[in-house]
Amino acid sequence: MEKKIRVLIAKPGLDGHDRGAKVVARGLRDAGMEVIYTGLRQTPEEIVKAAMQEDVDVIGLSILSGAHLSICKKVLELMDQYNFHVPVFVGGIIPPDDAEQLLKMGIAAVFGPGTPISEIVKKVQEVVGQGVA
Amino acid sequence: MVNKAASSLENEIQKLLSLCDKIIVKDQLALARAITLIENNPELVFNVEERYKDVLAENSSHIVGFTGSPGAGKSTLTDAYVVKLRANGKKVGIIAVDPSSPFTGGALLGDRIRMKRHFTDDNVFIRSMGSRGNVGGLNDSVFGVITLYKLYGFDYVIIETVGAGQSEVDIAYVADTVVLVLSPAAGDEIQLMKAGIMEIADIFVINKSDLEGAHILKVNLEMVLQFSESSKPIVLTVATSGKGIEELYKEIENHKVKLNETGEIKERAKRRIKKHAEVIINKSIAEILSKRDLADSTQVSELVKDVVEQFCLNRTQNEGKS
């Protein structure tokens, strides 16, 4: 059987708005990926543990609360701690300066509001190495 | 080309076996990676079976299947049941199957949402799977994943199936105990008398029993069950509040004891192995068949003969290799 791209979509932190996360989850599903959606208010610990058990290829975090810097830092630290390394994407309301900082920190991509799904799909395929040849 | 394929297979086998060495010392990341390998090539499990025969014979896990229509509350019930198992110190491995799209092959796997409280418990392992084209409510690699879970040493394996309709009954070939989850307003007693999913249950659960109609469903179900020879328990639950979970837990334990006393547990294990073989055989036959180019005048008898021959040839070659 061919290998399927598996993606974890999670909402860390306290904000309760997951429309964006759901739109992305649905879009990735329609692109033929297996999307594990873990729902609202997840701690970095919960997210990393879930991603490990599910052996996902990519983690997508949706953050609207402004806590993106500390959350992403924590997620990356935990991944180091557990020796589990996959690309992490962040979507949400992220000021350009912070986006730059996130990328420097080791986040694979940052998507702001209005990003077309096709762009996210392409980026996921690209980092997983199953992009269009 | 053939050599390359063979060496990459050899590679996968080595990778899987070295992961398995880590699985027996309870490395969850190794378990997760091994599942991915099995999911992409279910036949790899043969090698695990071979190498860890003794460990697998020693580690027995009780396999509980939860099935029922979407929205009946299977995931929430699983979650509540796991709390009970954990309180008793049991290690639990969960396989949660959700439907894959027949059009894109993609899937949204959302059962984990109901099981959040177990995410950081190292004695609970949850794996979500797409059904990947299987129509029986499972994923073909479920059998192989059970083997890996046994290797890890889970006391209980819980499988939550895709319960879209009345024909998703494959769980009956996999589980030791099948729990059918119903919810009120699911139809009249004729629905309950139909063949299929109603027949495979060992335990009936009427979840959301605080809703109107739960009592009528119970009466109808009792009436229908009177027609059958063996008596089966009916448990009323409200999974969100934990009501009835204690009783469900007890009924599953009772069933487990009964299976062991009557020796039925061995029959179920045999049934599982047979189904596993059937799945693998069907899959290789389907693959050969899909690759066949037909001449205009081909008859079906010729095609059958041809495909069976090819199947046998492939098998002998594979055996020659190992």
Short mmCIF file of C-alpha atoms in Angstrom, two decimals:
data_model
loop_
_atom_site.label_atom_id
_atom_site.label_comp_id
_atom_site.label_asym_id
_atom_site.label_seq_id
_atom_site.Cartn_x
_atom_site.Cartn_y
_atom_site.Cartn_z
CA MET A 1 0.00 0.00 0.00
CA GLU A 2 1.26 3.47 -0.74
CA LYS A 3 2.41 5.63 2.10
CA LYS A 4 -0.14 8.22 3.20
CA ILE A 5 0.84 11.61 4.50
CA ARG A 6 -0.35 11.91 8.09
CA VAL A 7 -0.85 15.32 9.67
CA LEU A 8 -1.77 16.31 13.21
CA ILE A 9 -3.81 19.49 13.51
CA ALA A 10 -4.04 20.89 17.01
CA LYS A 11 -5.13 24.02 18.81
CA PRO A 12 -2.83 24.79 21.70
CA GLY A 13 -3.62 27.35 24.34
CA LEU A 14 -6.81 28.93 25.51
CA ASP A 15 -8.62 30.37 22.52
CA GLY A 16 -11.73 28.56 21.47
CA HIS A 17 -11.91 29.44 17.79
CA ASP A 18 -11.15 26.49 15.59
CA ARG A 19 -12.81 27.39 12.33
CA GLY A 20 -9.46 27.95 10.67
CA ALA A 21 -8.07 24.68 12.00
CA LYS A 22 -11.12 22.84 10.68
CA VAL A 23 -10.87 24.46 7.25
CA VAL A 24 -7.23 23.41 6.98
CA ALA A 25 -7.99 19.90 8.27
CA ARG A 26 -10.72 19.50 5.71
CA GLY A 27 -8.52 20.87 2.92
CA LEU A 28 -5.71 18.45 3.70
CA ARG A 29 -8.19 15.59 3.87
CA ASP A 30 -9.45 16.51 0.42
CA ALA A 31 -5.87 16.44 -0.79
CA GLY A 32 -5.74 12.76 0.19
CA MET A 33 -3.99 13.06 3.54
CA GLU A 34 -4.90 11.46 6.84
CA VAL A 35 -5.59 14.28 9.25
CA ILE A 36 -5.75 13.70 12.98
CA TYR A 37 -7.63 16.53 14.61
CA THR A 38 -7.16 16.71 18.36
CA GLY A 39 -9.44 19.62 19.11
CA LEU A 40 -9.30 22.66 21.35
CA ARG A 41 -7.17 23.68 24.31
CA GLN A 42 -4.26 21.31 24.04
CA THR A 43 -1.04 21.61 25.97
CA PRO A 44 2.26 21.27 24.08
CA GLU A 45 2.86 18.05 26.02
CA GLU A 46 -0.44 16.56 24.84
CA ILE A 47 0.23 17.60 21.27
CA VAL A 48 3.72 16.14 21.06
CA LYS A 49 2.66 12.88 22.72
CA ALA A 50 -0.27 12.52 20.34
CA ALA A 51 1.93 13.27 17.34
CA MET A 52 4.38 10.59 18.43
CA GLN A 53 1.75 7.89 18.89
CA GLU A 54 0.18 8.76 15.57
CA ASP A 55 3.58 8.86 13.88
CA VAL A 56 2.60 11.90 11.87
CA ASP A 57 4.75 13.48 9.18
CA VAL A 58 3.79 17.05 10.03
CA ILE A 59 2.29 18.95 12.98
CA GLY A 60 0.02 21.93 12.31
CA LEU A 61 -0.68 24.35 15.13
CA SER A 62 -3.45 26.89 14.96
CA ILE A 63 -2.88 29.81 17.31
CA LEU A 64 -4.93 32.99 17.54
CA SER A 65 -4.28 33.96 21.12
CA GLY A 66 -0.94 35.72 20.75
CA ALA A 67 0.88 33.03 22.71
CA HIS A 68 2.54 31.59 19.61
CA LEU A 69 6.14 32.30 20.59
CA SER A 70 6.03 30.58 23.96
CA ILE A 71 3.86 27.71 22.73
CA CYS A 72 6.06 26.96 19.72
CA LYS A 73 9.18 27.15 21.83
CA LYS A 74 7.73 24.63 24.24
CA VAL A 75 6.61 22.29 21.44
CA LEU A 76 10.05 22.32 19.86
CA GLU A 77 11.71 21.73 23.23
CA LEU A 78 9.51 18.73 23.93
CA MET A 79 10.23 17.30 20.51
CA ASP A 80 13.93 17.54 21.29
CA GLN A 81 13.36 15.96 24.65
CA TYR A 82 11.51 12.97 23.17
CA ASN A 83 13.81 12.79 20.16
CA PHE A 84 10.86 13.08 17.81
CA HIS A 85 11.42 15.48 14.96
CA VAL A 86 8.89 16.43 12.31
CA PRO A 87 8.21 19.78 10.63
CA VAL A 88 5.87 22.08 12.56
CA PHE A 89 3.55 24.51 10.77
CA VAL A 90 1.83 27.40 12.45
CA GLY A 91 -1.32 29.13 11.28
CA GLY A 92 -3.22 32.01 12.78
CA ILE A 93 -2.81 35.63 13.69
CA ILE A 94 0.96 36.05 13.68
CA PRO A 95 2.61 39.50 13.34
CA PRO A 96 5.30 39.53 10.60
CA ASP A 97 8.16 40.10 13.07
CA ASP A 98 7.03 37.16 15.15
CA ALA A 99 6.67 35.02 12.05
CA GLU A 100 10.29 35.67 11.27
CA GLN A 101 11.27 34.75 14.78
CA LEU A 102 9.25 31.52 14.59
CA LEU A 103 11.02 30.51 11.40
CA LYS A 104 14.36 31.22 13.02
CA MET A 105 13.32 29.11 15.97
CA GLY A 106 12.82 26.15 13.66
CA ILE A 107 9.14 26.33 12.69
CA ALA A 108 8.84 25.09 9.08
CA ALA A 109 6.21 27.53 7.85
CA VAL A 110 3.85 30.24 9.06
CA PHE A 111 0.47 30.81 7.40
CA GLY A 112 -1.54 33.94 8.01
CA PRO A 113 -5.27 34.47 7.48
CA GLY A 114 -6.36 34.15 3.87
CA THR A 115 -3.67 31.67 2.86
CA PRO A 116 -5.13 29.48 0.08
CA ILE A 117 -5.45 25.82 1.09
CA SER A 118 -3.60 24.82 -2.06
CA GLU A 119 -0.55 26.65 -0.79
CA ILE A 120 -0.66 24.77 2.52
CA VAL A 121 -1.13 21.43 0.73
CA LYS A 122 1.82 22.17 -1.52
CA LYS A 123 4.03 23.10 1.39
CA VAL A 124 3.12 19.94 3.30
CA GLN A 125 3.88 17.74 0.29
CA GLU A 126 7.11 19.61 -0.24
CA VAL A 127 8.44 19.12 3.29
CA VAL A 128 7.34 15.49 3.42
CA GLY A 129 9.11 14.92 0.13
CA GLN A 130 6.10 13.79 -1.84
CA GLY A 131 5.65 16.89 -3.88
CA VAL A 132 4.84 16.94 -7.57
CA ALA A 133 7.96 15.87 -9.40
CA MET B 1 14.41 -3.57 -10.78
CA VAL B 2 13.27 -6.77 -9.09
CA ASN B 3 16.45 -6.86 -7.06
CA LYS B 4 15.95 -3.31 -6.00
CA ALA B 5 12.41 -4.07 -4.83
CA ALA B 6 13.63 -7.14 -2.98
CA SER B 7 16.38 -5.26 -1.21
CA SER B 8 14.06 -2.46 -0.19
CA LEU B 9 11.70 -5.08 1.24
CA GLU B 10 14.62 -6.63 3.11
CA ASN B 11 15.38 -3.15 4.40
CA GLU B 12 11.84 -2.67 5.67
CA ILE B 13 11.92 -6.02 7.43
CA GLN B 14 15.16 -5.15 9.20
CA LYS B 15 13.78 -1.77 10.17
CA LEU B 16 10.62 -3.35 11.57
CA LEU B 17 12.47 -6.00 13.53
CA SER B 18 14.81 -3.51 15.14
CA LEU B 19 11.78 -1.42 16.10
CA CYS B 20 10.21 -4.53 17.61
CA ASP B 21 13.26 -5.03 19.82
CA LYS B 22 12.47 -1.62 21.25
CA ILE B 23 8.75 -2.30 21.49
CA ILE B 24 9.27 -5.13 23.97
CA VAL B 25 11.06 -2.70 26.25
CA LYS B 26 8.06 -0.35 25.96
CA ASP B 27 9.36 2.26 23.54
CA GLN B 28 6.24 4.01 22.28
CA LEU B 29 7.95 5.87 19.48
CA ALA B 30 9.18 2.54 18.11
CA LEU B 31 5.66 1.17 18.39
CA ALA B 32 4.27 4.16 16.49
CA ARG B 33 6.81 3.76 13.69
CA ALA B 34 6.29 0.01 13.46
CA ILE B 35 2.54 0.56 13.06
CA THR B 36 3.21 2.87 10.12
CA LEU B 37 5.33 0.18 8.45
CA ILE B 38 2.65 -2.47 8.99
CA GLU B 39 -0.03 -0.10 7.77
CA ASN B 40 1.79 0.45 4.51
CA ASN B 41 2.65 -3.22 4.08
CA PRO B 42 0.52 -5.55 6.26
CA GLU B 43 2.45 -8.66 5.21
CA LEU B 44 5.51 -7.47 7.10
CA VAL B 45 3.84 -8.79 10.24
CA PHE B 46 4.81 -12.34 9.22
CA ASN B 47 8.37 -11.55 10.23
CA VAL B 48 7.31 -10.26 13.62
CA GLU B 49 5.21 -13.36 14.21
CA GLU B 50 8.14 -15.57 13.32
CA ARG B 51 10.77 -13.86 15.43
CA TYR B 52 8.74 -13.21 18.57
CA LYS B 53 6.69 -16.40 18.63
CA ASP B 54 7.40 -17.02 22.31
CA VAL B 55 6.76 -13.51 23.54
CA LEU B 56 3.51 -13.36 21.58
CA ALA B 57 2.35 -16.68 22.96
CA GLU B 58 2.91 -15.39 26.47
CA ASN B 59 1.38 -11.95 26.14
CA SER B 60 -2.34 -12.21 25.98
CA SER B 61 -4.38 -9.09 25.45
CA HIS B 62 -8.15 -9.09 25.67
CA ILE B 63 -9.53 -7.56 22.50
CA VAL B 64 -12.67 -5.48 22.87
CA GLY B 65 -14.45 -4.08 19.83
CA PHE B 66 -16.78 -1.10 19.97
CA THR B 67 -19.07 -0.76 17.01
CA GLY B 68 -22.28 1.10 16.22
CA SER B 69 -23.61 3.88 14.05
CA PRO B 70 -21.88 7.28 13.84
CA GLY B 71 -22.82 9.52 16.72
CA ALA B 72 -23.84 6.68 19.02
CA GLY B 73 -20.99 7.69 21.30
CA LYS B 74 -18.38 4.99 20.69
CA SER B 75 -15.38 7.23 21.33
CA THR B 76 -16.81 8.80 24.47
CA LEU B 77 -17.72 5.37 25.74
CA THR B 78 -14.24 4.06 24.95
CA ASP B 79 -12.80 7.02 26.84
CA ALA B 80 -14.93 6.32 29.91
CA TYR B 81 -14.16 2.60 29.77
CA VAL B 82 -10.43 3.32 29.59
CA VAL B 83 -10.70 5.39 32.78
CA LYS B 84 -12.13 2.32 34.47
CA LEU B 85 -9.39 0.05 33.10
CA ARG B 86 -6.69 2.49 34.19
CA ALA B 87 -8.14 2.66 37.68
CA ASN B 88 -7.49 -1.08 37.80
CA GLY B 89 -3.93 -0.61 36.62
CA LYS B 90 -4.44 -2.08 33.15
CA LYS B 91 -2.38 -0.98 30.16
CA VAL B 92 -4.53 -0.15 27.17
CA GLY B 93 -3.85 0.05 23.45
CA ILE B 94 -6.54 1.65 21.30
CA ILE B 95 -7.10 1.46 17.55
CA ALA B 96 -9.63 4.03 16.37
CA VAL B 97 -10.75 3.59 12.77
CA ASP B 98 -12.50 6.36 10.88
CA PRO B 99 -13.63 6.32 7.25
CA SER B 100 -11.28 7.23 4.41
CA SER B 101 -12.69 9.11 1.46
CA PRO B 102 -13.48 6.83 -1.48
CA PHE B 103 -12.62 9.72 -3.79
CA THR B 104 -9.37 11.16 -2.48
CA GLY B 105 -8.22 8.50 -0.02
CA GLY B 106 -7.92 11.22 2.60
CA ALA B 107 -9.45 10.96 6.05
CA LEU B 108 -10.30 13.14 9.01
CA LEU B 109 -9.52 11.13 12.11
CA GLY B 110 -11.39 12.74 14.98
CA ASP B 111 -11.81 10.09 17.66
CA ARG B 112 -8.90 11.35 19.70
CA ILE B 113 -10.87 14.47 20.60
CA ARG B 114 -12.98 12.38 22.99
CA MET B 115 -9.94 10.78 24.59
CA LYS B 116 -7.87 13.84 25.47
CA ARG B 117 -7.50 13.01 29.12
CA HIS B 118 -5.38 9.98 28.24
CA PHE B 119 -2.90 11.78 25.97
CA THR B 120 -0.19 12.08 28.57
CA ASP B 121 -0.81 8.74 30.25
CA ASP B 122 2.04 6.49 29.21
CA ASN B 123 -0.04 3.39 29.80
CA VAL B 124 -2.58 4.37 27.16
CA PHE B 125 -1.61 4.30 23.51
CA ILE B 126 -4.05 5.61 20.92
CA ARG B 127 -3.61 5.13 17.20
CA SER B 128 -6.05 6.59 14.66
CA MET B 129 -6.47 4.93 11.28
CA GLY B 130 -8.30 5.60 8.06
CA SER B 131 -10.31 2.66 6.75
CA ARG B 132 -8.28 2.90 3.50
CA GLY B 133 -10.76 1.25 1.17
CA ASN B 134 -11.81 -1.57 3.48
CA VAL B 135 -15.59 -1.95 3.52
CA GLY B 136 -15.94 -4.08 6.65
CA GLY B 137 -15.52 -1.18 9.06
CA LEU B 138 -11.85 -1.81 9.78
CA ASN B 139 -8.47 -1.20 8.24
CA ASP B 140 -6.72 -4.31 6.90
CA SER B 141 -3.68 -3.69 9.04
CA VAL B 142 -5.67 -3.89 12.29
CA PHE B 143 -4.66 -7.55 12.63
CA GLY B 144 -0.98 -6.69 12.37
CA VAL B 145 -1.31 -3.80 14.79
CA ILE B 146 -2.90 -6.16 17.33
CA THR B 147 0.24 -8.29 17.06
CA LEU B 148 2.40 -5.23 17.78
CA TYR B 149 0.18 -4.25 20.72
CA LYS B 150 0.56 -7.76 22.12
CA LEU B 151 4.28 -7.51 21.73
CA TYR B 152 4.22 -4.28 23.72
CA GLY B 153 2.20 -6.00 26.40
CA PHE B 154 -1.11 -4.15 26.58
CA ASP B 155 -3.61 -5.92 28.83
CA TYR B 156 -6.52 -4.66 26.77
CA VAL B 157 -6.76 -3.75 23.10
CA ILE B 158 -9.76 -1.65 22.19
CA ILE B 159 -10.82 -1.32 18.59
CA GLU B 160 -13.32 1.28 17.59
CA THR B 161 -14.69 0.60 14.14
CA VAL B 162 -16.32 2.59 11.41
CA GLY B 163 -19.94 1.83 12.02
CA ALA B 164 -21.53 3.51 9.06
CA GLY B 165 -24.18 0.94 8.27
CA GLN B 166 -25.45 -2.49 9.04
CA SER B 167 -22.86 -4.49 7.15
CA GLU B 168 -19.69 -3.39 8.90
CA VAL B 169 -19.32 -6.62 10.80
CA ASP B 170 -15.66 -7.51 10.38
CA ILE B 171 -15.04 -6.60 14.01
CA ALA B 172 -16.74 -9.92 14.86
CA TYR B 173 -13.74 -11.71 13.35
CA VAL B 174 -11.26 -9.61 15.27
CA ALA B 175 -12.56 -8.98 18.78
CA ASP B 176 -12.92 -11.34 21.72
CA THR B 177 -15.77 -9.23 23.01
CA VAL B 178 -17.96 -7.17 20.67
CA VAL B 179 -19.86 -4.26 22.19
CA LEU B 180 -22.60 -2.83 20.00
CA VAL B 181 -23.39 0.77 20.88
CA LEU B 182 -26.93 1.90 20.13
CA SER B 183 -28.63 5.17 20.90
CA PRO B 184 -32.29 6.13 21.25
CA ALA B 185 -34.45 6.86 18.21
CA ALA B 186 -32.58 4.32 16.11
CA GLY B 187 -35.71 2.75 14.62
CA ASP B 188 -38.34 0.18 15.51
CA GLU B 189 -37.91 -3.45 16.50
CA ILE B 190 -37.73 -4.55 12.87
CA GLN B 191 -34.40 -2.72 12.63
CA LEU B 192 -33.27 -4.75 15.61
CA MET B 193 -34.33 -8.00 13.96
CA LYS B 194 -32.37 -7.48 10.77
CA ALA B 195 -29.35 -9.59 10.01
CA GLY B 196 -25.89 -8.11 10.22
CA ILE B 197 -24.60 -5.88 12.92
CA MET B 198 -27.24 -6.94 15.47
CA GLU B 199 -26.04 -10.53 15.34
CA ILE B 200 -22.40 -9.93 16.14
CA ALA B 201 -22.83 -8.26 19.51
CA ASP B 202 -21.83 -9.94 22.74
CA ILE B 203 -22.95 -6.98 24.79
CA PHE B 204 -25.49 -4.32 23.87
CA VAL B 205 -25.09 -0.77 25.10
CA ILE B 206 -27.85 1.78 24.91
CA ASN B 207 -25.86 4.97 25.23
CA LYS B 208 -27.40 8.42 25.75
CA SER B 209 -29.92 6.60 27.87
CA ASP B 210 -30.98 9.88 29.46
CA LEU B 211 -32.65 10.78 26.17
CA GLU B 212 -36.25 10.09 25.35
CA GLY B 213 -36.79 6.75 23.66
CA ALA B 214 -34.10 4.87 25.55
CA HIS B 215 -36.63 2.87 27.46
CA ILE B 216 -38.60 1.92 24.35
CA LEU B 217 -35.38 0.82 22.67
CA LYS B 218 -34.54 -1.34 25.65
CA VAL B 219 -37.98 -2.99 25.65
CA ASN B 220 -37.74 -3.62 21.92
CA LEU B 221 -34.27 -5.01 22.24
CA GLU B 222 -35.28 -7.33 25.08
CA MET B 223 -38.17 -8.57 23.00
CA VAL B 224 -35.95 -9.31 20.03
CA LEU B 225 -33.33 -10.99 22.18
CA GLN B 226 -35.97 -13.35 23.53
CA PHE B 227 -36.05 -14.94 20.10
CA SER B 228 -32.41 -15.89 20.27
CA GLU B 229 -31.03 -18.80 22.20
CA SER B 230 -28.35 -17.18 24.29
CA SER B 231 -29.05 -14.30 26.59
CA LYS B 232 -27.00 -11.19 26.04
CA PRO B 233 -26.61 -8.32 28.46
CA ILE B 234 -28.03 -4.89 27.77
CA VAL B 235 -26.34 -1.99 29.53
CA LEU B 236 -27.77 1.51 29.75
CA THR B 237 -25.08 4.19 29.77
CA VAL B 238 -24.56 7.92 29.59
CA ALA B 239 -20.94 7.99 28.48
CA THR B 240 -20.51 11.73 29.06
CA SER B 241 -21.37 11.44 32.75
CA GLY B 242 -19.94 7.98 33.33
CA LYS B 243 -23.32 6.47 34.20
CA GLY B 244 -23.45 2.74 33.57
CA ILE B 245 -19.72 2.43 32.83
CA GLU B 246 -19.13 0.36 35.94
CA GLU B 247 -21.78 -2.08 34.74
CA LEU B 248 -20.35 -2.18 31.23
CA TYR B 249 -16.92 -2.90 32.67
CA LYS B 250 -18.35 -5.77 34.71
CA GLU B 251 -20.20 -7.24 31.74
CA ILE B 252 -17.03 -7.22 29.64
CA GLU B 253 -15.16 -8.93 32.50
CA ASN B 254 -17.96 -11.50 32.79
CA HIS B 255 -17.76 -12.18 29.09
CA LYS B 256 -14.02 -12.54 29.30
CA VAL B 257 -14.36 -15.09 32.09
CA LYS B 258 -17.04 -16.96 30.17
CA LEU B 259 -14.86 -17.09 27.05
CA ASN B 260 -12.02 -18.57 29.04
CA GLU B 261 -14.18 -21.08 30.87
CA THR B 262 -15.85 -22.41 27.76
CA GLY B 263 -12.70 -22.36 25.68
CA GLU B 264 -14.46 -20.06 23.23
CA ILE B 265 -11.50 -17.68 23.52
CA LYS B 266 -9.43 -20.13 21.49
CA GLU B 267 -12.13 -20.37 18.84
CA ARG B 268 -12.13 -16.60 18.57
CA ALA B 269 -8.37 -16.55 18.20
CA LYS B 270 -8.62 -19.11 15.38
CA ARG B 271 -11.34 -17.09 13.71
CA ARG B 272 -9.13 -14.03 13.88
CA ILE B 273 -6.21 -15.83 12.25
CA LYS B 274 -8.43 -17.16 9.49
CA LYS B 275 -9.79 -13.70 8.76
CA HIS B 276 -6.30 -12.25 8.81
CA ALA B 277 -5.21 -14.82 6.23
CA GLU B 278 -8.30 -14.14 4.15
CA VAL B 279 -7.58 -10.42 4.13
CA ILE B 280 -4.01 -10.95 2.97
CA ILE B 281 -4.96 -13.49 0.31
CA ASN B 282 -7.79 -11.35 -1.02
CA LYS B 283 -5.52 -8.39 -1.23
CA SER B 284 -2.82 -10.12 -3.23
CA ILE B 285 -5.40 -11.64 -5.57
CA ALA B 286 -7.04 -8.24 -6.08
CA GLU B 287 -3.67 -6.76 -6.88
CA ILE B 288 -2.84 -9.41 -9.47
CA LEU B 289 -6.29 -9.05 -10.98
CA SER B 290 -6.06 -5.29 -11.27
CA LYS B 291 -2.81 -5.57 -13.21
CA ARG B 292 -4.14 -8.06 -15.76
CA ASP B 293 -4.65 -6.81 -19.29
CA LEU B 294 -7.35 -8.78 -20.98
CA ALA B 295 -7.65 -9.91 -24.58
CA ASP B 296 -11.05 -9.27 -26.15
CA SER B 297 -12.05 -12.89 -26.09
CA THR B 298 -11.01 -13.76 -22.56
CA GLN B 299 -13.41 -15.93 -20.65
CA VAL B 300 -13.85 -15.59 -16.94
CA SER B 301 -12.77 -19.19 -16.33
CA GLU B 302 -9.45 -18.53 -18.08
CA LEU B 303 -8.93 -15.38 -16.09
CA VAL B 304 -9.59 -17.11 -12.78
CA LYS B 305 -7.17 -19.90 -13.65
CA ASP B 306 -4.59 -17.41 -14.76
CA VAL B 307 -4.80 -15.26 -11.64
CA VAL B 308 -4.72 -18.23 -9.26
CA GLU B 309 -1.64 -19.53 -11.05
CA GLN B 310 0.06 -16.18 -10.76
CA PHE B 311 -0.84 -16.04 -7.07
CA CYS B 312 0.70 -19.45 -6.43
CA LEU B 313 3.79 -18.54 -8.40
CA ASN B 314 4.28 -15.31 -6.40
CA ARG B 315 3.92 -17.17 -3.13
CA THR B 316 6.45 -19.88 -4.01
CA GLN B 317 8.90 -17.23 -5.08
CA ASN B 318 8.45 -15.34 -1.82
CA GLU B 319 9.00 -18.46 0.21
CA GLY B 320 12.12 -19.20 -1.78
CA LYS B 321 13.48 -15.83 -0.79
CA SER B 322 13.07 -16.20 2.95
#
